[in-house]
């Protein structure tokens, strides 16, 4: 079955270290997105990509970086410049067709200690 | 720009009670409208959608009708269960080739036995 996979489910890192979150999809979707969710909060868009080798900043891109070298993959790096990185991170994908929503991964919970 | 406003939570109900979660939107053109559900520690799942005015989306006993005249897409269920406890997000996708979804802030629903 097609889907979108985020790994790992839980991630612990020491303060000051960069960490990369994986997101892979086999849905042949063109667009991919990264969101951050804090407890009791809504979704905030970090980065998105509509085609390979191209991506745009979302609302809270500072301290994050992404790449889109393959259609299937959109990894997110949380850098040491991100002041408050502990959060739940969600990856999603979609196709450019009216009436179609996003497919979400199951999320990665990052804890920085 | 596009925006979604949904009722603030938390909402607490007893089992078998009637549920309404209000959602209104602002958008140009003819957006598609969605409700997503997020269970604790998981990603978002598409619950239902509607792509044109007067369409009714339905799934698992939940319903929502696309009302263009009132720019609303309220979520309803006649008899909630404990297993419906989750966060519910209203979202819209604008007309044209815009890939991005605009989300509301989410409403936490707790159903007590």
JSON list of C-alpha atoms in Angstrom, two decimals:
[
{"chain": "A", "resi": 1, "resn": "UNK", "atom": "CA", "xyz": [0.00, 0.00, 0.00]},
{"chain": "A", "resi": 2, "resn": "UNK", "atom": "CA", "xyz": [1.15, 3.52, -0.75]},
{"chain": "A", "resi": 3, "resn": "UNK", "atom": "CA", "xyz": [1.84, 5.89, 2.04]},
{"chain": "A", "resi": 4, "resn": "UNK", "atom": "CA", "xyz": [4.15, 8.36, 3.70]},
{"chain": "A", "resi": 5, "resn": "UNK", "atom": "CA", "xyz": [6.70, 7.22, 6.24]},
{"chain": "A", "resi": 6, "resn": "UNK", "atom": "CA", "xyz": [8.40, 9.30, 8.88]},
{"chain": "A", "resi": 7, "resn": "UNK", "atom": "CA", "xyz": [11.27, 7.97, 10.91]},
{"chain": "A", "resi": 8, "resn": "UNK", "atom": "CA", "xyz": [12.13, 7.66, 13.66]},
{"chain": "A", "resi": 9, "resn": "UNK", "atom": "CA", "xyz": [8.96, 7.94, 15.76]},
{"chain": "A", "resi": 10, "resn": "UNK", "atom": "CA", "xyz": [10.90, 9.33, 18.72]},
{"chain": "A", "resi": 11, "resn": "UNK", "atom": "CA", "xyz": [14.22, 11.16, 18.60]},
{"chain": "A", "resi": 12, "resn": "UNK", "atom": "CA", "xyz": [16.39, 12.51, 21.39]},
{"chain": "A", "resi": 13, "resn": "UNK", "atom": "CA", "xyz": [19.29, 14.88, 20.84]},
{"chain": "A", "resi": 14, "resn": "UNK", "atom": "CA", "xyz": [21.59, 17.00, 22.90]},
{"chain": "A", "resi": 15, "resn": "UNK", "atom": "CA", "xyz": [21.35, 20.75, 22.66]},
{"chain": "A", "resi": 16, "resn": "UNK", "atom": "CA", "xyz": [23.63, 22.16, 19.97]},
{"chain": "A", "resi": 17, "resn": "UNK", "atom": "CA", "xyz": [23.48, 19.13, 17.70]},
{"chain": "A", "resi": 18, "resn": "UNK", "atom": "CA", "xyz": [21.93, 19.10, 14.26]},
{"chain": "A", "resi": 19, "resn": "UNK", "atom": "CA", "xyz": [19.39, 16.35, 13.62]},
{"chain": "A", "resi": 20, "resn": "UNK", "atom": "CA", "xyz": [17.72, 15.14, 10.42]},
{"chain": "A", "resi": 21, "resn": "UNK", "atom": "CA", "xyz": [14.17, 13.82, 10.27]},
{"chain": "A", "resi": 22, "resn": "UNK", "atom": "CA", "xyz": [13.29, 11.46, 7.45]},
{"chain": "A", "resi": 23, "resn": "UNK", "atom": "CA", "xyz": [10.17, 11.63, 5.28]},
{"chain": "A", "resi": 24, "resn": "UNK", "atom": "CA", "xyz": [9.57, 9.23, 2.40]},
{"chain": "A", "resi": 25, "resn": "UNK", "atom": "CA", "xyz": [6.47, 8.76, 0.23]},
{"chain": "A", "resi": 26, "resn": "UNK", "atom": "CA", "xyz": [5.57, 6.22, -2.44]},
{"chain": "A", "resi": 27, "resn": "UNK", "atom": "CA", "xyz": [2.38, 7.93, -3.55]},
{"chain": "A", "resi": 28, "resn": "UNK", "atom": "CA", "xyz": [3.99, 9.66, -6.55]},
{"chain": "A", "resi": 29, "resn": "UNK", "atom": "CA", "xyz": [2.92, 12.99, -5.07]},
{"chain": "A", "resi": 30, "resn": "UNK", "atom": "CA", "xyz": [4.55, 16.12, -6.43]},
{"chain": "A", "resi": 31, "resn": "UNK", "atom": "CA", "xyz": [4.36, 18.31, -3.33]},
{"chain": "A", "resi": 32, "resn": "UNK", "atom": "CA", "xyz": [5.70, 17.68, 0.16]},
{"chain": "A", "resi": 33, "resn": "UNK", "atom": "CA", "xyz": [5.45, 19.70, 3.37]},
{"chain": "A", "resi": 34, "resn": "UNK", "atom": "CA", "xyz": [6.87, 19.91, 6.86]},
{"chain": "A", "resi": 35, "resn": "UNK", "atom": "CA", "xyz": [4.83, 21.14, 9.81]},
{"chain": "A", "resi": 36, "resn": "UNK", "atom": "CA", "xyz": [5.63, 21.71, 13.44]},
{"chain": "A", "resi": 37, "resn": "UNK", "atom": "CA", "xyz": [3.07, 21.11, 16.17]},
{"chain": "A", "resi": 38, "resn": "UNK", "atom": "CA", "xyz": [3.51, 22.16, 19.79]},
{"chain": "A", "resi": 39, "resn": "UNK", "atom": "CA", "xyz": [1.31, 20.89, 22.65]},
{"chain": "A", "resi": 40, "resn": "UNK", "atom": "CA", "xyz": [-2.20, 22.24, 22.33]},
{"chain": "A", "resi": 41, "resn": "UNK", "atom": "CA", "xyz": [-1.25, 24.21, 19.24]},
{"chain": "A", "resi": 42, "resn": "UNK", "atom": "CA", "xyz": [-2.20, 24.04, 15.62]},
{"chain": "A", "resi": 43, "resn": "UNK", "atom": "CA", "xyz": [0.06, 23.29, 12.68]},
{"chain": "A", "resi": 44, "resn": "UNK", "atom": "CA", "xyz": [2.78, 25.68, 11.60]},
{"chain": "A", "resi": 45, "resn": "UNK", "atom": "CA", "xyz": [4.34, 25.32, 8.15]},
{"chain": "A", "resi": 46, "resn": "UNK", "atom": "CA", "xyz": [8.14, 25.08, 8.11]},
{"chain": "A", "resi": 47, "resn": "UNK", "atom": "CA", "xyz": [9.01, 24.34, 4.46]},
{"chain": "A", "resi": 48, "resn": "UNK", "atom": "CA", "xyz": [7.29, 22.99, 1.39]},
{"chain": "A", "resi": 49, "resn": "UNK", "atom": "CA", "xyz": [8.34, 21.73, -2.01]},
{"chain": "A", "resi": 50, "resn": "UNK", "atom": "CA", "xyz": [6.22, 21.48, -5.13]},
{"chain": "A", "resi": 51, "resn": "UNK", "atom": "CA", "xyz": [8.82, 19.89, -7.42]},
{"chain": "A", "resi": 52, "resn": "UNK", "atom": "CA", "xyz": [12.19, 18.19, -7.15]},
{"chain": "A", "resi": 53, "resn": "UNK", "atom": "CA", "xyz": [15.15, 20.50, -6.48]},
{"chain": "A", "resi": 54, "resn": "UNK", "atom": "CA", "xyz": [12.89, 23.36, -5.44]},
{"chain": "A", "resi": 55, "resn": "UNK", "atom": "CA", "xyz": [11.45, 24.34, -2.06]},
{"chain": "A", "resi": 56, "resn": "UNK", "atom": "CA", "xyz": [10.05, 27.41, -0.32]},
{"chain": "A", "resi": 57, "resn": "UNK", "atom": "CA", "xyz": [10.08, 28.71, 3.21]},
{"chain": "A", "resi": 58, "resn": "UNK", "atom": "CA", "xyz": [6.92, 28.49, 5.23]},
{"chain": "A", "resi": 59, "resn": "UNK", "atom": "CA", "xyz": [5.97, 30.57, 8.24]},
{"chain": "A", "resi": 60, "resn": "UNK", "atom": "CA", "xyz": [8.68, 29.39, 10.64]},
{"chain": "A", "resi": 61, "resn": "UNK", "atom": "CA", "xyz": [11.70, 28.35, 8.52]},
{"chain": "A", "resi": 62, "resn": "UNK", "atom": "CA", "xyz": [14.39, 29.88, 10.72]},
{"chain": "A", "resi": 63, "resn": "UNK", "atom": "CA", "xyz": [16.68, 27.25, 12.18]},
{"chain": "A", "resi": 64, "resn": "UNK", "atom": "CA", "xyz": [15.55, 24.54, 9.73]},
{"chain": "A", "resi": 65, "resn": "UNK", "atom": "CA", "xyz": [16.80, 23.34, 6.37]},
{"chain": "A", "resi": 66, "resn": "UNK", "atom": "CA", "xyz": [15.47, 20.90, 3.76]},
{"chain": "A", "resi": 67, "resn": "UNK", "atom": "CA", "xyz": [16.43, 19.24, 0.50]},
{"chain": "A", "resi": 68, "resn": "UNK", "atom": "CA", "xyz": [14.41, 17.68, -2.30]},
{"chain": "A", "resi": 69, "resn": "UNK", "atom": "CA", "xyz": [16.79, 15.65, -4.42]},
{"chain": "A", "resi": 70, "resn": "UNK", "atom": "CA", "xyz": [14.25, 12.93, -5.16]},
{"chain": "A", "resi": 71, "resn": "UNK", "atom": "CA", "xyz": [10.52, 13.07, -5.62]},
{"chain": "A", "resi": 72, "resn": "UNK", "atom": "CA", "xyz": [10.01, 10.50, -2.88]},
{"chain": "A", "resi": 73, "resn": "UNK", "atom": "CA", "xyz": [12.10, 12.12, -0.18]},
{"chain": "A", "resi": 74, "resn": "UNK", "atom": "CA", "xyz": [11.99, 15.41, 1.73]},
{"chain": "A", "resi": 75, "resn": "UNK", "atom": "CA", "xyz": [14.28, 15.31, 4.79]},
{"chain": "A", "resi": 76, "resn": "UNK", "atom": "CA", "xyz": [14.19, 18.08, 7.39]},
{"chain": "A", "resi": 77, "resn": "UNK", "atom": "CA", "xyz": [17.29, 19.14, 9.33]},
{"chain": "A", "resi": 78, "resn": "UNK", "atom": "CA", "xyz": [16.77, 20.86, 12.64]},
{"chain": "A", "resi": 79, "resn": "UNK", "atom": "CA", "xyz": [19.89, 22.91, 13.18]},
{"chain": "A", "resi": 80, "resn": "UNK", "atom": "CA", "xyz": [21.47, 24.19, 16.36]},
{"chain": "A", "resi": 81, "resn": "UNK", "atom": "CA", "xyz": [20.18, 27.63, 15.37]},
{"chain": "A", "resi": 82, "resn": "UNK", "atom": "CA", "xyz": [16.62, 26.57, 16.14]},
{"chain": "A", "resi": 83, "resn": "UNK", "atom": "CA", "xyz": [16.05, 28.01, 19.59]},
{"chain": "A", "resi": 84, "resn": "UNK", "atom": "CA", "xyz": [13.26, 25.72, 20.75]},
{"chain": "A", "resi": 85, "resn": "UNK", "atom": "CA", "xyz": [13.39, 22.52, 18.68]},
{"chain": "A", "resi": 86, "resn": "UNK", "atom": "CA", "xyz": [11.46, 20.19, 21.00]},
{"chain": "A", "resi": 87, "resn": "UNK", "atom": "CA", "xyz": [8.17, 19.52, 19.19]},
{"chain": "A", "resi": 88, "resn": "UNK", "atom": "CA", "xyz": [6.13, 17.07, 17.15]},
{"chain": "A", "resi": 89, "resn": "UNK", "atom": "CA", "xyz": [7.04, 17.21, 13.46]},
{"chain": "A", "resi": 90, "resn": "UNK", "atom": "CA", "xyz": [4.64, 16.18, 10.73]},
{"chain": "A", "resi": 91, "resn": "UNK", "atom": "CA", "xyz": [5.40, 15.53, 7.07]},
{"chain": "A", "resi": 92, "resn": "UNK", "atom": "CA", "xyz": [2.70, 15.55, 4.39]},
{"chain": "A", "resi": 93, "resn": "UNK", "atom": "CA", "xyz": [2.37, 15.16, 0.64]},
{"chain": "A", "resi": 94, "resn": "UNK", "atom": "CA", "xyz": [-0.17, 16.02, -2.03]},
{"chain": "A", "resi": 95, "resn": "UNK", "atom": "CA", "xyz": [-0.83, 16.15, -5.74]},
{"chain": "A", "resi": 96, "resn": "UNK", "atom": "CA", "xyz": [-1.75, 19.30, -7.63]},
{"chain": "A", "resi": 97, "resn": "UNK", "atom": "CA", "xyz": [-5.35, 18.35, -8.26]},
{"chain": "A", "resi": 98, "resn": "UNK", "atom": "CA", "xyz": [-8.39, 20.26, -7.15]},
{"chain": "A", "resi": 99, "resn": "UNK", "atom": "CA", "xyz": [-10.30, 18.66, -4.36]},
{"chain": "A", "resi": 100, "resn": "UNK", "atom": "CA", "xyz": [-7.40, 16.57, -3.11]},
{"chain": "A", "resi": 101, "resn": "UNK", "atom": "CA", "xyz": [-6.11, 17.00, 0.42]},
{"chain": "A", "resi": 102, "resn": "UNK", "atom": "CA", "xyz": [-2.86, 16.03, 2.06]},
{"chain": "A", "resi": 103, "resn": "UNK", "atom": "CA", "xyz": [-1.64, 12.62, 3.17]},
{"chain": "A", "resi": 104, "resn": "UNK", "atom": "CA", "xyz": [0.19, 12.85, 6.48]},
{"chain": "A", "resi": 105, "resn": "UNK", "atom": "CA", "xyz": [2.89, 10.75, 8.03]},
{"chain": "A", "resi": 106, "resn": "UNK", "atom": "CA", "xyz": [2.60, 9.55, 11.63]},
{"chain": "A", "resi": 107, "resn": "UNK", "atom": "CA", "xyz": [5.02, 12.16, 12.91]},
{"chain": "A", "resi": 108, "resn": "UNK", "atom": "CA", "xyz": [8.36, 12.35, 14.72]},
{"chain": "A", "resi": 109, "resn": "UNK", "atom": "CA", "xyz": [8.55, 13.57, 18.29]},
{"chain": "A", "resi": 110, "resn": "UNK", "atom": "CA", "xyz": [11.86, 15.35, 18.78]},
{"chain": "A", "resi": 111, "resn": "UNK", "atom": "CA", "xyz": [13.13, 16.04, 22.29]},
{"chain": "A", "resi": 112, "resn": "UNK", "atom": "CA", "xyz": [16.25, 18.11, 22.77]},
{"chain": "A", "resi": 113, "resn": "UNK", "atom": "CA", "xyz": [17.89, 17.85, 26.17]},
{"chain": "B", "resi": 1, "resn": "UNK", "atom": "CA", "xyz": [-5.37, 35.57, 1.78]},
{"chain": "B", "resi": 2, "resn": "UNK", "atom": "CA", "xyz": [-7.19, 32.37, 2.67]},
{"chain": "B", "resi": 3, "resn": "UNK", "atom": "CA", "xyz": [-8.08, 31.74, 6.30]},
{"chain": "B", "resi": 4, "resn": "UNK", "atom": "CA", "xyz": [-10.01, 29.25, 8.42]},
{"chain": "B", "resi": 5, "resn": "UNK", "atom": "CA", "xyz": [-11.61, 29.96, 11.77]},
{"chain": "B", "resi": 6, "resn": "UNK", "atom": "CA", "xyz": [-12.89, 27.12, 13.90]},
{"chain": "B", "resi": 7, "resn": "UNK", "atom": "CA", "xyz": [-14.41, 27.13, 17.32]},
{"chain": "B", "resi": 8, "resn": "UNK", "atom": "CA", "xyz": [-12.02, 27.12, 20.19]},
{"chain": "B", "resi": 9, "resn": "UNK", "atom": "CA", "xyz": [-11.92, 24.12, 22.44]},
{"chain": "B", "resi": 10, "resn": "UNK", "atom": "CA", "xyz": [-11.71, 22.13, 24.39]},
{"chain": "B", "resi": 11, "resn": "UNK", "atom": "CA", "xyz": [-15.11, 20.57, 23.88]},
{"chain": "B", "resi": 12, "resn": "UNK", "atom": "CA", "xyz": [-16.20, 17.99, 26.45]},
{"chain": "B", "resi": 13, "resn": "UNK", "atom": "CA", "xyz": [-19.26, 15.81, 25.85]},
{"chain": "B", "resi": 14, "resn": "UNK", "atom": "CA", "xyz": [-20.85, 12.74, 27.30]},
{"chain": "B", "resi": 15, "resn": "UNK", "atom": "CA", "xyz": [-21.14, 9.61, 25.19]},
{"chain": "B", "resi": 16, "resn": "UNK", "atom": "CA", "xyz": [-24.11, 9.68, 22.77]},
{"chain": "B", "resi": 17, "resn": "UNK", "atom": "CA", "xyz": [-24.31, 13.49, 22.85]},
{"chain": "B", "resi": 18, "resn": "UNK", "atom": "CA", "xyz": [-24.67, 15.56, 19.68]},
{"chain": "B", "resi": 19, "resn": "UNK", "atom": "CA", "xyz": [-21.52, 17.21, 18.37]},
{"chain": "B", "resi": 20, "resn": "UNK", "atom": "CA", "xyz": [-21.09, 20.41, 16.40]},
{"chain": "B", "resi": 21, "resn": "UNK", "atom": "CA", "xyz": [-17.72, 22.00, 15.70]},
{"chain": "B", "resi": 22, "resn": "UNK", "atom": "CA", "xyz": [-18.06, 25.27, 13.83]},
{"chain": "B", "resi": 23, "resn": "UNK", "atom": "CA", "xyz": [-15.79, 26.21, 10.95]},
{"chain": "B", "resi": 24, "resn": "UNK", "atom": "CA", "xyz": [-15.94, 29.31, 8.77]},
{"chain": "B", "resi": 25, "resn": "UNK", "atom": "CA", "xyz": [-13.58, 30.33, 6.02]},
{"chain": "B", "resi": 26, "resn": "UNK", "atom": "CA", "xyz": [-12.38, 33.19, 3.86]},
{"chain": "B", "resi": 27, "resn": "UNK", "atom": "CA", "xyz": [-11.15, 32.40, 0.37]},
{"chain": "B", "resi": 28, "resn": "UNK", "atom": "CA", "xyz": [-11.23, 33.66, -3.16]},
{"chain": "B", "resi": 29, "resn": "UNK", "atom": "CA", "xyz": [-12.78, 31.54, -5.86]},
{"chain": "B", "resi": 30, "resn": "UNK", "atom": "CA", "xyz": [-14.13, 28.10, -5.11]},
{"chain": "B", "resi": 31, "resn": "UNK", "atom": "CA", "xyz": [-12.09, 26.30, -2.47]},
{"chain": "B", "resi": 32, "resn": "UNK", "atom": "CA", "xyz": [-12.29, 22.66, -1.48]},
{"chain": "B", "resi": 33, "resn": "UNK", "atom": "CA", "xyz": [-12.99, 22.06, 2.21]},
{"chain": "B", "resi": 34, "resn": "UNK", "atom": "CA", "xyz": [-11.74, 19.32, 4.51]},
{"chain": "B", "resi": 35, "resn": "UNK", "atom": "CA", "xyz": [-11.99, 17.99, 8.04]},
{"chain": "B", "resi": 36, "resn": "UNK", "atom": "CA", "xyz": [-9.01, 16.14, 9.46]},
{"chain": "B", "resi": 37, "resn": "UNK", "atom": "CA", "xyz": [-8.81, 14.19, 12.72]},
{"chain": "B", "resi": 38, "resn": "UNK", "atom": "CA", "xyz": [-5.70, 13.66, 14.86]},
{"chain": "B", "resi": 39, "resn": "UNK", "atom": "CA", "xyz": [-5.65, 10.98, 17.55]},
{"chain": "B", "resi": 40, "resn": "UNK", "atom": "CA", "xyz": [-3.09, 11.35, 20.37]},
{"chain": "B", "resi": 41, "resn": "UNK", "atom": "CA", "xyz": [0.50, 10.90, 19.21]},
{"chain": "B", "resi": 42, "resn": "UNK", "atom": "CA", "xyz": [-0.45, 10.36, 15.59]},
{"chain": "B", "resi": 43, "resn": "UNK", "atom": "CA", "xyz": [-0.53, 12.24, 12.31]},
{"chain": "B", "resi": 44, "resn": "UNK", "atom": "CA", "xyz": [-3.63, 13.76, 10.76]},
{"chain": "B", "resi": 45, "resn": "UNK", "atom": "CA", "xyz": [-6.14, 11.60, 8.90]},
{"chain": "B", "resi": 46, "resn": "UNK", "atom": "CA", "xyz": [-8.63, 12.89, 6.37]},
{"chain": "B", "resi": 47, "resn": "UNK", "atom": "CA", "xyz": [-12.11, 12.53, 7.86]},
{"chain": "B", "resi": 48, "resn": "UNK", "atom": "CA", "xyz": [-14.26, 14.00, 5.09]},
{"chain": "B", "resi": 49, "resn": "UNK", "atom": "CA", "xyz": [-14.24, 16.58, 2.35]},
{"chain": "B", "resi": 50, "resn": "UNK", "atom": "CA", "xyz": [-16.45, 18.62, 0.02]},
{"chain": "B", "resi": 51, "resn": "UNK", "atom": "CA", "xyz": [-15.36, 20.18, -3.23]},
{"chain": "B", "resi": 52, "resn": "UNK", "atom": "CA", "xyz": [-18.28, 22.40, -4.25]},
{"chain": "B", "resi": 53, "resn": "UNK", "atom": "CA", "xyz": [-21.14, 24.36, -2.77]},
{"chain": "B", "resi": 54, "resn": "UNK", "atom": "CA", "xyz": [-23.93, 22.30, -1.18]},
{"chain": "B", "resi": 55, "resn": "UNK", "atom": "CA", "xyz": [-21.83, 19.13, -1.22]},
{"chain": "B", "resi": 56, "resn": "UNK", "atom": "CA", "xyz": [-22.09, 17.06, 1.94]},
{"chain": "B", "resi": 57, "resn": "UNK", "atom": "CA", "xyz": [-19.06, 15.10, 3.07]},
{"chain": "B", "resi": 58, "resn": "UNK", "atom": "CA", "xyz": [-19.63, 12.16, 5.40]},
{"chain": "B", "resi": 59, "resn": "UNK", "atom": "CA", "xyz": [-17.61, 9.44, 7.06]},
{"chain": "B", "resi": 60, "resn": "UNK", "atom": "CA", "xyz": [-17.88, 7.33, 10.25]},
{"chain": "B", "resi": 61, "resn": "UNK", "atom": "CA", "xyz": [-21.11, 9.09, 11.24]},
{"chain": "B", "resi": 62, "resn": "UNK", "atom": "CA", "xyz": [-19.61, 12.57, 10.84]},
{"chain": "B", "resi": 63, "resn": "UNK", "atom": "CA", "xyz": [-21.08, 15.03, 8.33]},
{"chain": "B", "resi": 64, "resn": "UNK", "atom": "CA", "xyz": [-20.32, 18.51, 7.06]},
{"chain": "B", "resi": 65, "resn": "UNK", "atom": "CA", "xyz": [-22.06, 20.58, 4.38]},
{"chain": "B", "resi": 66, "resn": "UNK", "atom": "CA", "xyz": [-20.28, 23.14, 2.21]},
{"chain": "B", "resi": 67, "resn": "UNK", "atom": "CA", "xyz": [-22.32, 26.34, 2.63]},
{"chain": "B", "resi": 68, "resn": "UNK", "atom": "CA", "xyz": [-21.06, 29.02, 0.28]},
{"chain": "B", "resi": 69, "resn": "UNK", "atom": "CA", "xyz": [-23.67, 31.57, 1.35]},
{"chain": "B", "resi": 70, "resn": "UNK", "atom": "CA", "xyz": [-22.46, 31.47, 4.96]},
{"chain": "B", "resi": 71, "resn": "UNK", "atom": "CA", "xyz": [-18.84, 30.43, 4.12]},
{"chain": "B", "resi": 72, "resn": "UNK", "atom": "CA", "xyz": [-19.14, 27.58, 6.60]},
{"chain": "B", "resi": 73, "resn": "UNK", "atom": "CA", "xyz": [-18.32, 23.90, 6.86]},
{"chain": "B", "resi": 74, "resn": "UNK", "atom": "CA", "xyz": [-19.50, 22.84, 10.32]},
{"chain": "B", "resi": 75, "resn": "UNK", "atom": "CA", "xyz": [-18.73, 19.30, 11.51]},
{"chain": "B", "resi": 76, "resn": "UNK", "atom": "CA", "xyz": [-21.58, 17.33, 13.10]},
{"chain": "B", "resi": 77, "resn": "UNK", "atom": "CA", "xyz": [-22.17, 13.90, 14.56]},
{"chain": "B", "resi": 78, "resn": "UNK", "atom": "CA", "xyz": [-25.43, 12.71, 16.02]},
{"chain": "B", "resi": 79, "resn": "UNK", "atom": "CA", "xyz": [-24.04, 10.46, 18.76]},
{"chain": "B", "resi": 80, "resn": "UNK", "atom": "CA", "xyz": [-20.40, 10.66, 19.79]},
{"chain": "B", "resi": 81, "resn": "UNK", "atom": "CA", "xyz": [-18.40, 7.80, 21.25]},
{"chain": "B", "resi": 82, "resn": "UNK", "atom": "CA", "xyz": [-15.41, 7.76, 23.59]},
{"chain": "B", "resi": 83, "resn": "UNK", "atom": "CA", "xyz": [-13.30, 6.67, 20.61]},
{"chain": "B", "resi": 84, "resn": "UNK", "atom": "CA", "xyz": [-14.09, 10.00, 18.88]},
{"chain": "B", "resi": 85, "resn": "UNK", "atom": "CA", "xyz": [-11.90, 11.83, 21.39]},
{"chain": "B", "resi": 86, "resn": "UNK", "atom": "CA", "xyz": [-9.29, 13.59, 19.25]},
{"chain": "B", "resi": 87, "resn": "UNK", "atom": "CA", "xyz": [-8.30, 16.94, 17.78]},
{"chain": "B", "resi": 88, "resn": "UNK", "atom": "CA", "xyz": [-10.30, 18.03, 14.73]},
{"chain": "B", "resi": 89, "resn": "UNK", "atom": "CA", "xyz": [-8.91, 20.40, 12.10]},
{"chain": "B", "resi": 90, "resn": "UNK", "atom": "CA", "xyz": [-10.88, 22.26, 9.46]},
{"chain": "B", "resi": 91, "resn": "UNK", "atom": "CA", "xyz": [-8.93, 23.12, 6.29]},
{"chain": "B", "resi": 92, "resn": "UNK", "atom": "CA", "xyz": [-9.38, 24.62, 2.86]},
{"chain": "B", "resi": 93, "resn": "UNK", "atom": "CA", "xyz": [-7.56, 24.36, -0.42]},
{"chain": "B", "resi": 94, "resn": "UNK", "atom": "CA", "xyz": [-7.92, 27.39, -2.65]},
{"chain": "B", "resi": 95, "resn": "UNK", "atom": "CA", "xyz": [-8.96, 27.33, -6.25]},
{"chain": "B", "resi": 96, "resn": "UNK", "atom": "CA", "xyz": [-6.47, 27.18, -9.11]},
{"chain": "B", "resi": 97, "resn": "UNK", "atom": "CA", "xyz": [-3.12, 25.41, -8.94]},
{"chain": "B", "resi": 98, "resn": "UNK", "atom": "CA", "xyz": [-2.40, 26.31, -5.34]},
{"chain": "B", "resi": 99, "resn": "UNK", "atom": "CA", "xyz": [-1.11, 23.21, -3.63]},
{"chain": "B", "resi": 100, "resn": "UNK", "atom": "CA", "xyz": [-1.28, 24.48, -0.09]},
{"chain": "B", "resi": 101, "resn": "UNK", "atom": "CA", "xyz": [-3.91, 23.74, 2.52]},
{"chain": "B", "resi": 102, "resn": "UNK", "atom": "CA", "xyz": [-4.84, 26.40, 5.05]},
{"chain": "B", "resi": 103, "resn": "UNK", "atom": "CA", "xyz": [-5.67, 24.89, 8.45]},
{"chain": "B", "resi": 104, "resn": "UNK", "atom": "CA", "xyz": [-7.71, 26.08, 11.38]},
{"chain": "B", "resi": 105, "resn": "UNK", "atom": "CA", "xyz": [-6.13, 25.90, 14.82]},
{"chain": "B", "resi": 106, "resn": "UNK", "atom": "CA", "xyz": [-7.83, 22.66, 15.78]},
{"chain": "B", "resi": 107, "resn": "UNK", "atom": "CA", "xyz": [-10.51, 21.76, 18.32]},
{"chain": "B", "resi": 108, "resn": "UNK", "atom": "CA", "xyz": [-9.86, 19.21, 21.05]},
{"chain": "B", "resi": 109, "resn": "UNK", "atom": "CA", "xyz": [-12.84, 16.94, 21.68]},
{"chain": "B", "resi": 110, "resn": "UNK", "atom": "CA", "xyz": [-13.05, 14.79, 24.79]},
{"chain": "B", "resi": 111, "resn": "UNK", "atom": "CA", "xyz": [-15.92, 12.31, 25.11]},
{"chain": "B", "resi": 112, "resn": "UNK", "atom": "CA", "xyz": [-16.58, 10.88, 28.57]},
{"chain": "B", "resi": 113, "resn": "UNK", "atom": "CA", "xyz": [-18.31, 7.55, 29.20]}
]
